[in-house]
Coordinates of C-alpha atoms in Angstrom, one line a residue:
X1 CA 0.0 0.0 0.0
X2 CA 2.9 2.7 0.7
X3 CA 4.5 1.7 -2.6
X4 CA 0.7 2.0 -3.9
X5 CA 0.3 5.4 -2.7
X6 CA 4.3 6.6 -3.5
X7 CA 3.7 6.2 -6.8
X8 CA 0.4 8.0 -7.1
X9 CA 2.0 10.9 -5.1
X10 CA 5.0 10.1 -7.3
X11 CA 2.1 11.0 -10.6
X12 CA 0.4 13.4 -8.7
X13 CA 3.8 15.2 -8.4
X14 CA 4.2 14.8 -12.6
X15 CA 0.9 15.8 -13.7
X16 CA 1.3 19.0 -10.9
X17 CA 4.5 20.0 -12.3
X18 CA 3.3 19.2 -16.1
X19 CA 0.5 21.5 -15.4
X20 CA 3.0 23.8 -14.2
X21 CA 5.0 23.7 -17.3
X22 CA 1.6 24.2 -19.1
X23 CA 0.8 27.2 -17.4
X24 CA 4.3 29.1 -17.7
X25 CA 4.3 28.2 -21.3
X26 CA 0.5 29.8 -21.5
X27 CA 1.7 32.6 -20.0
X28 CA 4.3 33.4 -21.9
X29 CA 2.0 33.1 -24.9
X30 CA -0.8 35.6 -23.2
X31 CA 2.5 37.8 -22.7
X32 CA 3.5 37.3 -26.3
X33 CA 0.1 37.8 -27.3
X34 CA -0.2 41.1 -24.9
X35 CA 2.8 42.5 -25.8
X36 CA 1.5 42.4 -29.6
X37 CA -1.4 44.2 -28.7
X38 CA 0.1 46.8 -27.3
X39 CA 2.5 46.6 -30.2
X40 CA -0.3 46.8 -32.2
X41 CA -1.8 50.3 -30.0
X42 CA 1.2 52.0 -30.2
X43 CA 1.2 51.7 -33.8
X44 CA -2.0 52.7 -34.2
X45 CA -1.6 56.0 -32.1
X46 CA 1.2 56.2 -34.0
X47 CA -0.7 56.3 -37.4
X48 CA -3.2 58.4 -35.5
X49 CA -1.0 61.1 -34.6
X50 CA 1.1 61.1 -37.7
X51 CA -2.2 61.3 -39.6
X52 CA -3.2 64.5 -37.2
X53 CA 0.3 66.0 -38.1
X54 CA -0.2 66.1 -41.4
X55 CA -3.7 67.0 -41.9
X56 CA -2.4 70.0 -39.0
X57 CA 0.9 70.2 -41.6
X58 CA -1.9 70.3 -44.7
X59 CA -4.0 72.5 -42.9
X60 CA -1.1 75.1 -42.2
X61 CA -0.1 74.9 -45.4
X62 CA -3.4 75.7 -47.1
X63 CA -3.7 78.8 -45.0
X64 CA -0.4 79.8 -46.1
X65 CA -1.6 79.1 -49.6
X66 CA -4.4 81.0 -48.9
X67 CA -3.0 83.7 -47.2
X68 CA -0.4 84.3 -50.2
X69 CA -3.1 84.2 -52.8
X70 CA -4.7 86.9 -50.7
X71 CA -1.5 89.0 -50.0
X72 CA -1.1 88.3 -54.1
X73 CA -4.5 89.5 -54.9
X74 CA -3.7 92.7 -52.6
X75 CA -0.8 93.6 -54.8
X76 CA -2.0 93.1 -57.6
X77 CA -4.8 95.2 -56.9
X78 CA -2.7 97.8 -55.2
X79 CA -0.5 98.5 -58.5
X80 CA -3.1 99.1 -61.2
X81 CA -2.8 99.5 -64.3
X82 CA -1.8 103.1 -66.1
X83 CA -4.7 104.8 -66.7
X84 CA -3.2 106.3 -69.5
X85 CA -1.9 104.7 -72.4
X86 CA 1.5 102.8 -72.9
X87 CA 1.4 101.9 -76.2
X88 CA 2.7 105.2 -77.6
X89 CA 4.2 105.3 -81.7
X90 CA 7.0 105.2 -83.3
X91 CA 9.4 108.3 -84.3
X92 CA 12.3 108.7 -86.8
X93 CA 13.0 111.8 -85.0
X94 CA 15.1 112.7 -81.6
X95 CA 14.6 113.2 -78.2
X96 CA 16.2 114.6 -75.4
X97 CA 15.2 114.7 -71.7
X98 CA 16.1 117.7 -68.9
X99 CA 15.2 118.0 -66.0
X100 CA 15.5 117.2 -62.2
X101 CA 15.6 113.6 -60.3
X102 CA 12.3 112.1 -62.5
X103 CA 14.0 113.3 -65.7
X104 CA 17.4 110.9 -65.4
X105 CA 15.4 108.7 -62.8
X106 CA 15.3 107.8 -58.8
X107 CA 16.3 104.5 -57.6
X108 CA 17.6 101.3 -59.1
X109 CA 14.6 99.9 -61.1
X110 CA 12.3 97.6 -60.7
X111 CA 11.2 100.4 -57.8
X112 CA 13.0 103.1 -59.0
X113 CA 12.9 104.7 -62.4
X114 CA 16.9 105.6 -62.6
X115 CA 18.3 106.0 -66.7
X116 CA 15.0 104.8 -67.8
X117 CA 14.1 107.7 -69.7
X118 CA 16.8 107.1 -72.1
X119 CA 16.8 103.3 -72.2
X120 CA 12.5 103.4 -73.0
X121 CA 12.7 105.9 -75.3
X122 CA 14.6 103.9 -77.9
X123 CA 11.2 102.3 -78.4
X124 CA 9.3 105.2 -79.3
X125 CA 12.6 107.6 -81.1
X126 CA 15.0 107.1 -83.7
X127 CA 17.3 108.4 -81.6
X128 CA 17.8 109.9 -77.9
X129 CA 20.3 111.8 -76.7
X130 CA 21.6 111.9 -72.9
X131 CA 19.8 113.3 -70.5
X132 CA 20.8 116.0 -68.8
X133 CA 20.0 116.6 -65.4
X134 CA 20.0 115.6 -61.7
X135 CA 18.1 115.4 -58.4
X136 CA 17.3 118.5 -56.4
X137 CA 17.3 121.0 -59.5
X138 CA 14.6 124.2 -59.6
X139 CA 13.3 126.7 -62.1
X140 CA 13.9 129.7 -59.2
X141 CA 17.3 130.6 -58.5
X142 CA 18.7 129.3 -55.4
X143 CA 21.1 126.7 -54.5
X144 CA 20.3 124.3 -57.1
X145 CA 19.1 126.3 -60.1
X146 CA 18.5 124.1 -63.1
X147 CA 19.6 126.7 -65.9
X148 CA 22.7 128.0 -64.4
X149 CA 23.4 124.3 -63.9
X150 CA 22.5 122.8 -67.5
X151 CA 24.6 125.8 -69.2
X152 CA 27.4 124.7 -67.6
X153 CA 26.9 121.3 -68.2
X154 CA 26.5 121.4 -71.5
X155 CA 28.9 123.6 -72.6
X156 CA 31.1 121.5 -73.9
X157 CA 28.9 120.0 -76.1
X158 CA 29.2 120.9 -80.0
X159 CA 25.8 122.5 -81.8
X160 CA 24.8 119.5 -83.9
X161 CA 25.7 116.9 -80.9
X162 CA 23.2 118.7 -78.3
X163 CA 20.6 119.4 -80.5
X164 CA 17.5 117.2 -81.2
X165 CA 14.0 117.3 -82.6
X166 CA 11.9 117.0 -79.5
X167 CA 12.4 118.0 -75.7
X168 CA 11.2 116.4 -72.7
X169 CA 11.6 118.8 -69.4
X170 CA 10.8 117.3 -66.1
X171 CA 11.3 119.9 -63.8
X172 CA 9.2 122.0 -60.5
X173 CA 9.0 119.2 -58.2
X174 CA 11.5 120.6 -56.4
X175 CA 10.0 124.1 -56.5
X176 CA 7.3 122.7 -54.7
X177 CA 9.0 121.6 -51.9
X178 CA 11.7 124.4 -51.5
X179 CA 9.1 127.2 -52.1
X180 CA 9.7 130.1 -49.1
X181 CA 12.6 127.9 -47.9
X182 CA 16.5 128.4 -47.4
X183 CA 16.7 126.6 -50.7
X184 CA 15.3 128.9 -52.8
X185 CA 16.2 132.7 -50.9
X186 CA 14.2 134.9 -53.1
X187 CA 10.5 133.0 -52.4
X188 CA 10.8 133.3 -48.2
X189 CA 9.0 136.4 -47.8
X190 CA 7.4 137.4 -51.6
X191 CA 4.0 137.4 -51.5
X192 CA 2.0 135.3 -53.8
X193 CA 1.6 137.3 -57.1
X194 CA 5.4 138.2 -56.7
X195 CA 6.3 134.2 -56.7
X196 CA 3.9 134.2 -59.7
X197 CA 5.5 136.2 -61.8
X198 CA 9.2 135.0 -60.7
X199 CA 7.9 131.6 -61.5
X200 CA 6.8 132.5 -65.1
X201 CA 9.7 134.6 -65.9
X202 CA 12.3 132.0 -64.8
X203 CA 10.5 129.5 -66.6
X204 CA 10.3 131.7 -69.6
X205 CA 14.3 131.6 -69.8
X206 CA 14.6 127.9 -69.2
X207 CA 12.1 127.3 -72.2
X208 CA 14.0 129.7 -74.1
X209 CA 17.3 128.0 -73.7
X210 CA 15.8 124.6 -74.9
X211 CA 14.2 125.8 -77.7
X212 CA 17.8 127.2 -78.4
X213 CA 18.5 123.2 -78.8
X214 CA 15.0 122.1 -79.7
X215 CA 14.1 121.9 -83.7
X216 CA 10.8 120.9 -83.0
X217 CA 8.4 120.8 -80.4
X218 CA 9.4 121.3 -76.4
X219 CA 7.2 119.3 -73.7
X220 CA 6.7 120.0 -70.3
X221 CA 5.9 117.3 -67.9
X222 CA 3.3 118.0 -65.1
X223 CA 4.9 118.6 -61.8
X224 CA 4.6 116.1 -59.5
X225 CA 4.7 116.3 -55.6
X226 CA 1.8 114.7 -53.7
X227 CA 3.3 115.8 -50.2
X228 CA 0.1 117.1 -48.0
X229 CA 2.0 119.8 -46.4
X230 CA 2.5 121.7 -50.1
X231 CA -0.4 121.8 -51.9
X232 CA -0.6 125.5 -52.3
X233 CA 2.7 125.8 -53.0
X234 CA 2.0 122.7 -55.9
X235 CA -1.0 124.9 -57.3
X236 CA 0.9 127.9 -57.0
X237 CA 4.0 125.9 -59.5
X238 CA 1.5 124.2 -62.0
X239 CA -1.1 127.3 -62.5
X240 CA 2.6 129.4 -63.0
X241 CA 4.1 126.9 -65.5
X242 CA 0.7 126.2 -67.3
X243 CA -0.2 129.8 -67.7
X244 CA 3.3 130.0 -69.6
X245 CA 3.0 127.4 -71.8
X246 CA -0.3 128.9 -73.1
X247 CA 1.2 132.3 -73.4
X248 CA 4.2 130.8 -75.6
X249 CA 1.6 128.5 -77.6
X250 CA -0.3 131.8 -78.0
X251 CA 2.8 133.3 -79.1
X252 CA 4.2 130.8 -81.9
X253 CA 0.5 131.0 -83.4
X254 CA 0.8 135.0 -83.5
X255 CA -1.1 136.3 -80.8
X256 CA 0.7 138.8 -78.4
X257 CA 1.9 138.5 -74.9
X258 CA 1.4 141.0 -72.3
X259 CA 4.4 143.7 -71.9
X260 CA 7.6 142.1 -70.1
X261 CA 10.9 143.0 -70.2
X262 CA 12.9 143.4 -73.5
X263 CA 15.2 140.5 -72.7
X264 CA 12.0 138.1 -71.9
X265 CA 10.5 139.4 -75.2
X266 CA 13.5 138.8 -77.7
X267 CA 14.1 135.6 -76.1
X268 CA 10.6 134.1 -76.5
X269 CA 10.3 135.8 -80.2
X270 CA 11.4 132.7 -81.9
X271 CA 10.0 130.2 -79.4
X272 CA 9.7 126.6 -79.9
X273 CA 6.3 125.2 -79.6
X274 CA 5.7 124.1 -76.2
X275 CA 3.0 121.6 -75.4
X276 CA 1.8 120.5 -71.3
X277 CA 1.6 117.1 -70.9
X278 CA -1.1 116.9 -68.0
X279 CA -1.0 113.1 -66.0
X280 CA -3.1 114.3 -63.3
X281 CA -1.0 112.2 -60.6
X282 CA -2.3 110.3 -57.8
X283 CA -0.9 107.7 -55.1
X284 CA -1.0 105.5 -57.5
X285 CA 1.8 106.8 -59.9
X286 CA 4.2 107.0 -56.8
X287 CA 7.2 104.5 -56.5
X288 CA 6.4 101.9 -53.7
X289 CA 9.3 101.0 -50.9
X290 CA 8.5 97.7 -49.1
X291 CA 7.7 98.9 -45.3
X292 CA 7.4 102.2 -46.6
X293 CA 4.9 105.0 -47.2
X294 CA 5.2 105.7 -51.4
X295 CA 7.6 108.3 -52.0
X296 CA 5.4 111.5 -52.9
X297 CA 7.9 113.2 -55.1
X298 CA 8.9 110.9 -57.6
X299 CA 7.0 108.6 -60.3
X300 CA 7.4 104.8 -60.9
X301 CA 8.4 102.8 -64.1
X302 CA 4.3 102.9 -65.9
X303 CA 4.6 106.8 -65.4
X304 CA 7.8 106.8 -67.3
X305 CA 5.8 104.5 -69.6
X306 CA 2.5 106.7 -70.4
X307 CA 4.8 109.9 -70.8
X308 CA 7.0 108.5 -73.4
X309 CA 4.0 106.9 -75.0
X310 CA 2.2 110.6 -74.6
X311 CA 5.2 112.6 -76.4
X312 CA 5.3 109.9 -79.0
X313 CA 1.9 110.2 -80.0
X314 CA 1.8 113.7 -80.1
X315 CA 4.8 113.8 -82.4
X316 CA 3.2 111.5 -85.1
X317 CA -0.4 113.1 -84.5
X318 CA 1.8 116.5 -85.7
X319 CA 3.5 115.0 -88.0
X320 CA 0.2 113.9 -89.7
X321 CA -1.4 117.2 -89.5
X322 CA 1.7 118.8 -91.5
X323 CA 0.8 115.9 -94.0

């Protein structure tokens, strides 16, 4: 009976420990099997959360998109086209341009307008001549007078060499801003009518001296200078310069001009004809500076543009009406 019972503890003892090898070997299959499952979560918050970056990445992206079509619809709308034309015509005559900082240009271009005058005016003239001019030049005496300065500039030229068909003058911005100011002495304390008058007359010589070069036609550029703080002193400058260039219009067709002195009268006798080119300038026109208000005193490259395409129109439109 105890061998009996020996070997049935002796079993008991096998199948206990069998069924302990059974369950280790379970468990390490339910650990196995866990450890996939979780395996399999991670990777699935994985996915989840590289999904969310992306559509977040998309999402950003789209409202970048969005917010550069918007900034690109803003500029685009914010630089409009001409309002004149820019088409112009061809001329197998010259040109020259005089003037102050617009007339040989401001800034490097694409912003700025600088020797663009002579380069765009090959499209439109046979020929074009250099400019002649610089920045801070006015009609008034004073410390940058335009007429002492051009005579002296160009003296040194020969007849034939500085002579051409057709004259562009870009000039009075600068009176504008230096009316009744250091810059210009004789304006500080003259009243009105007097500033008037000094105004034409000066003009009257500067016109005089380019017909004196000019075979043709002369053509005078509307001021420009949008500054707030001058517009008397602008309307004061263009009513002045537009007043003259009727009276010597008036003059070349035979009419008579009111009594000046004798050195005014025999120097407008044999006047070119002078013709205003009016642009009626707004904000628009103005070069634009990145994180910068538009500079109010000088005109961008479709300004240059419409002016050129203006003289060269009127200088075939003439040339018709002789035919």
């Amino acid at each position: 009976m105890k061998k009996v019972t020996s070997r049935n503890a002796a079993s008991t003892r096998k199948q206990q420990s069998s069924r302990g090898l059974g369950s280790s070997s379970e468990r390490s299959k339910l650990k196995s099997r866990s450890s996939k499952v979780s395996t399999t979560k991670v990777l699935k918050q994985t996915t989840k959360s590289k999904t969310s970056r992306t559509r977040l990445r998309s999402s950003a992206t789209t409202a970048a998109a969005l917010r550069t079509r918007k900034s690109t619809t803003i500029d685009k709308e914010s630089v409009r086209k001409p309002r004149r034309s820019l088409k112009g015509a061809f001329s197998e005559h010259s040109l020259r341009v005089f003037g102050d900082s617009n007339a040989v240009g401001y800034r490097k271009p694409p912003i700025g307008t600088r020797g663009l005058y002579s380069e765009l005016a090959t499209r439109h003239f046979a020929k074009v001549l250099p400019a002649v001019g610089k920045t801070r030049l006015t009609i008034l005496p004073g410390d940058y007078h335009f007429l002492d300065w051009a005579k002296q500039r160009t003296r040194d030229e020969q007849r034939g060499e500085s002579s051409s068909d057709y004259a562009l003058l870009v000039l009075g911005t600068n009176d504008i801003s230096y009316l009744r100011k250091k810059e210009i002495p004789g304006s500080i304390e003259a009243p009105e009518g007097e500033l008037r008058k000094q105004l034409r007359n000066h003009f009257r010589k500067v016109l005089a001296w380019l017909s004196s070069r000019t075979r043709r036609r002369i053509f005078v550029l509307e001021p420009l200078n949008l500054m707030p703080s001058r517009a008397q002193e602008k309307a004061l400058v263009v009513s002045a310069l537009r007043t003259e260039v009727a009276a010597m219009n008036s003059l070349a067709r035979g009419g008579r001009r009111k009594p000046c002195s004798s050195a005014a009268a025999a120097s407008s006798s044999s006047a070119t004809p002078v013709e205003w080119i009016s642009m009626d300038w707004t904000l628009q026109d103005l070069q634009c500076l990145e994180g910068r208000a538009p500079d109010p005193r000088h005109f961008g490259v479709s300004s240059v543009q419409a002016s050129l395409a203006a003289v060269s129109l009127e200088t075939t439109s003439q040339r018709r009406k002789k035919k």
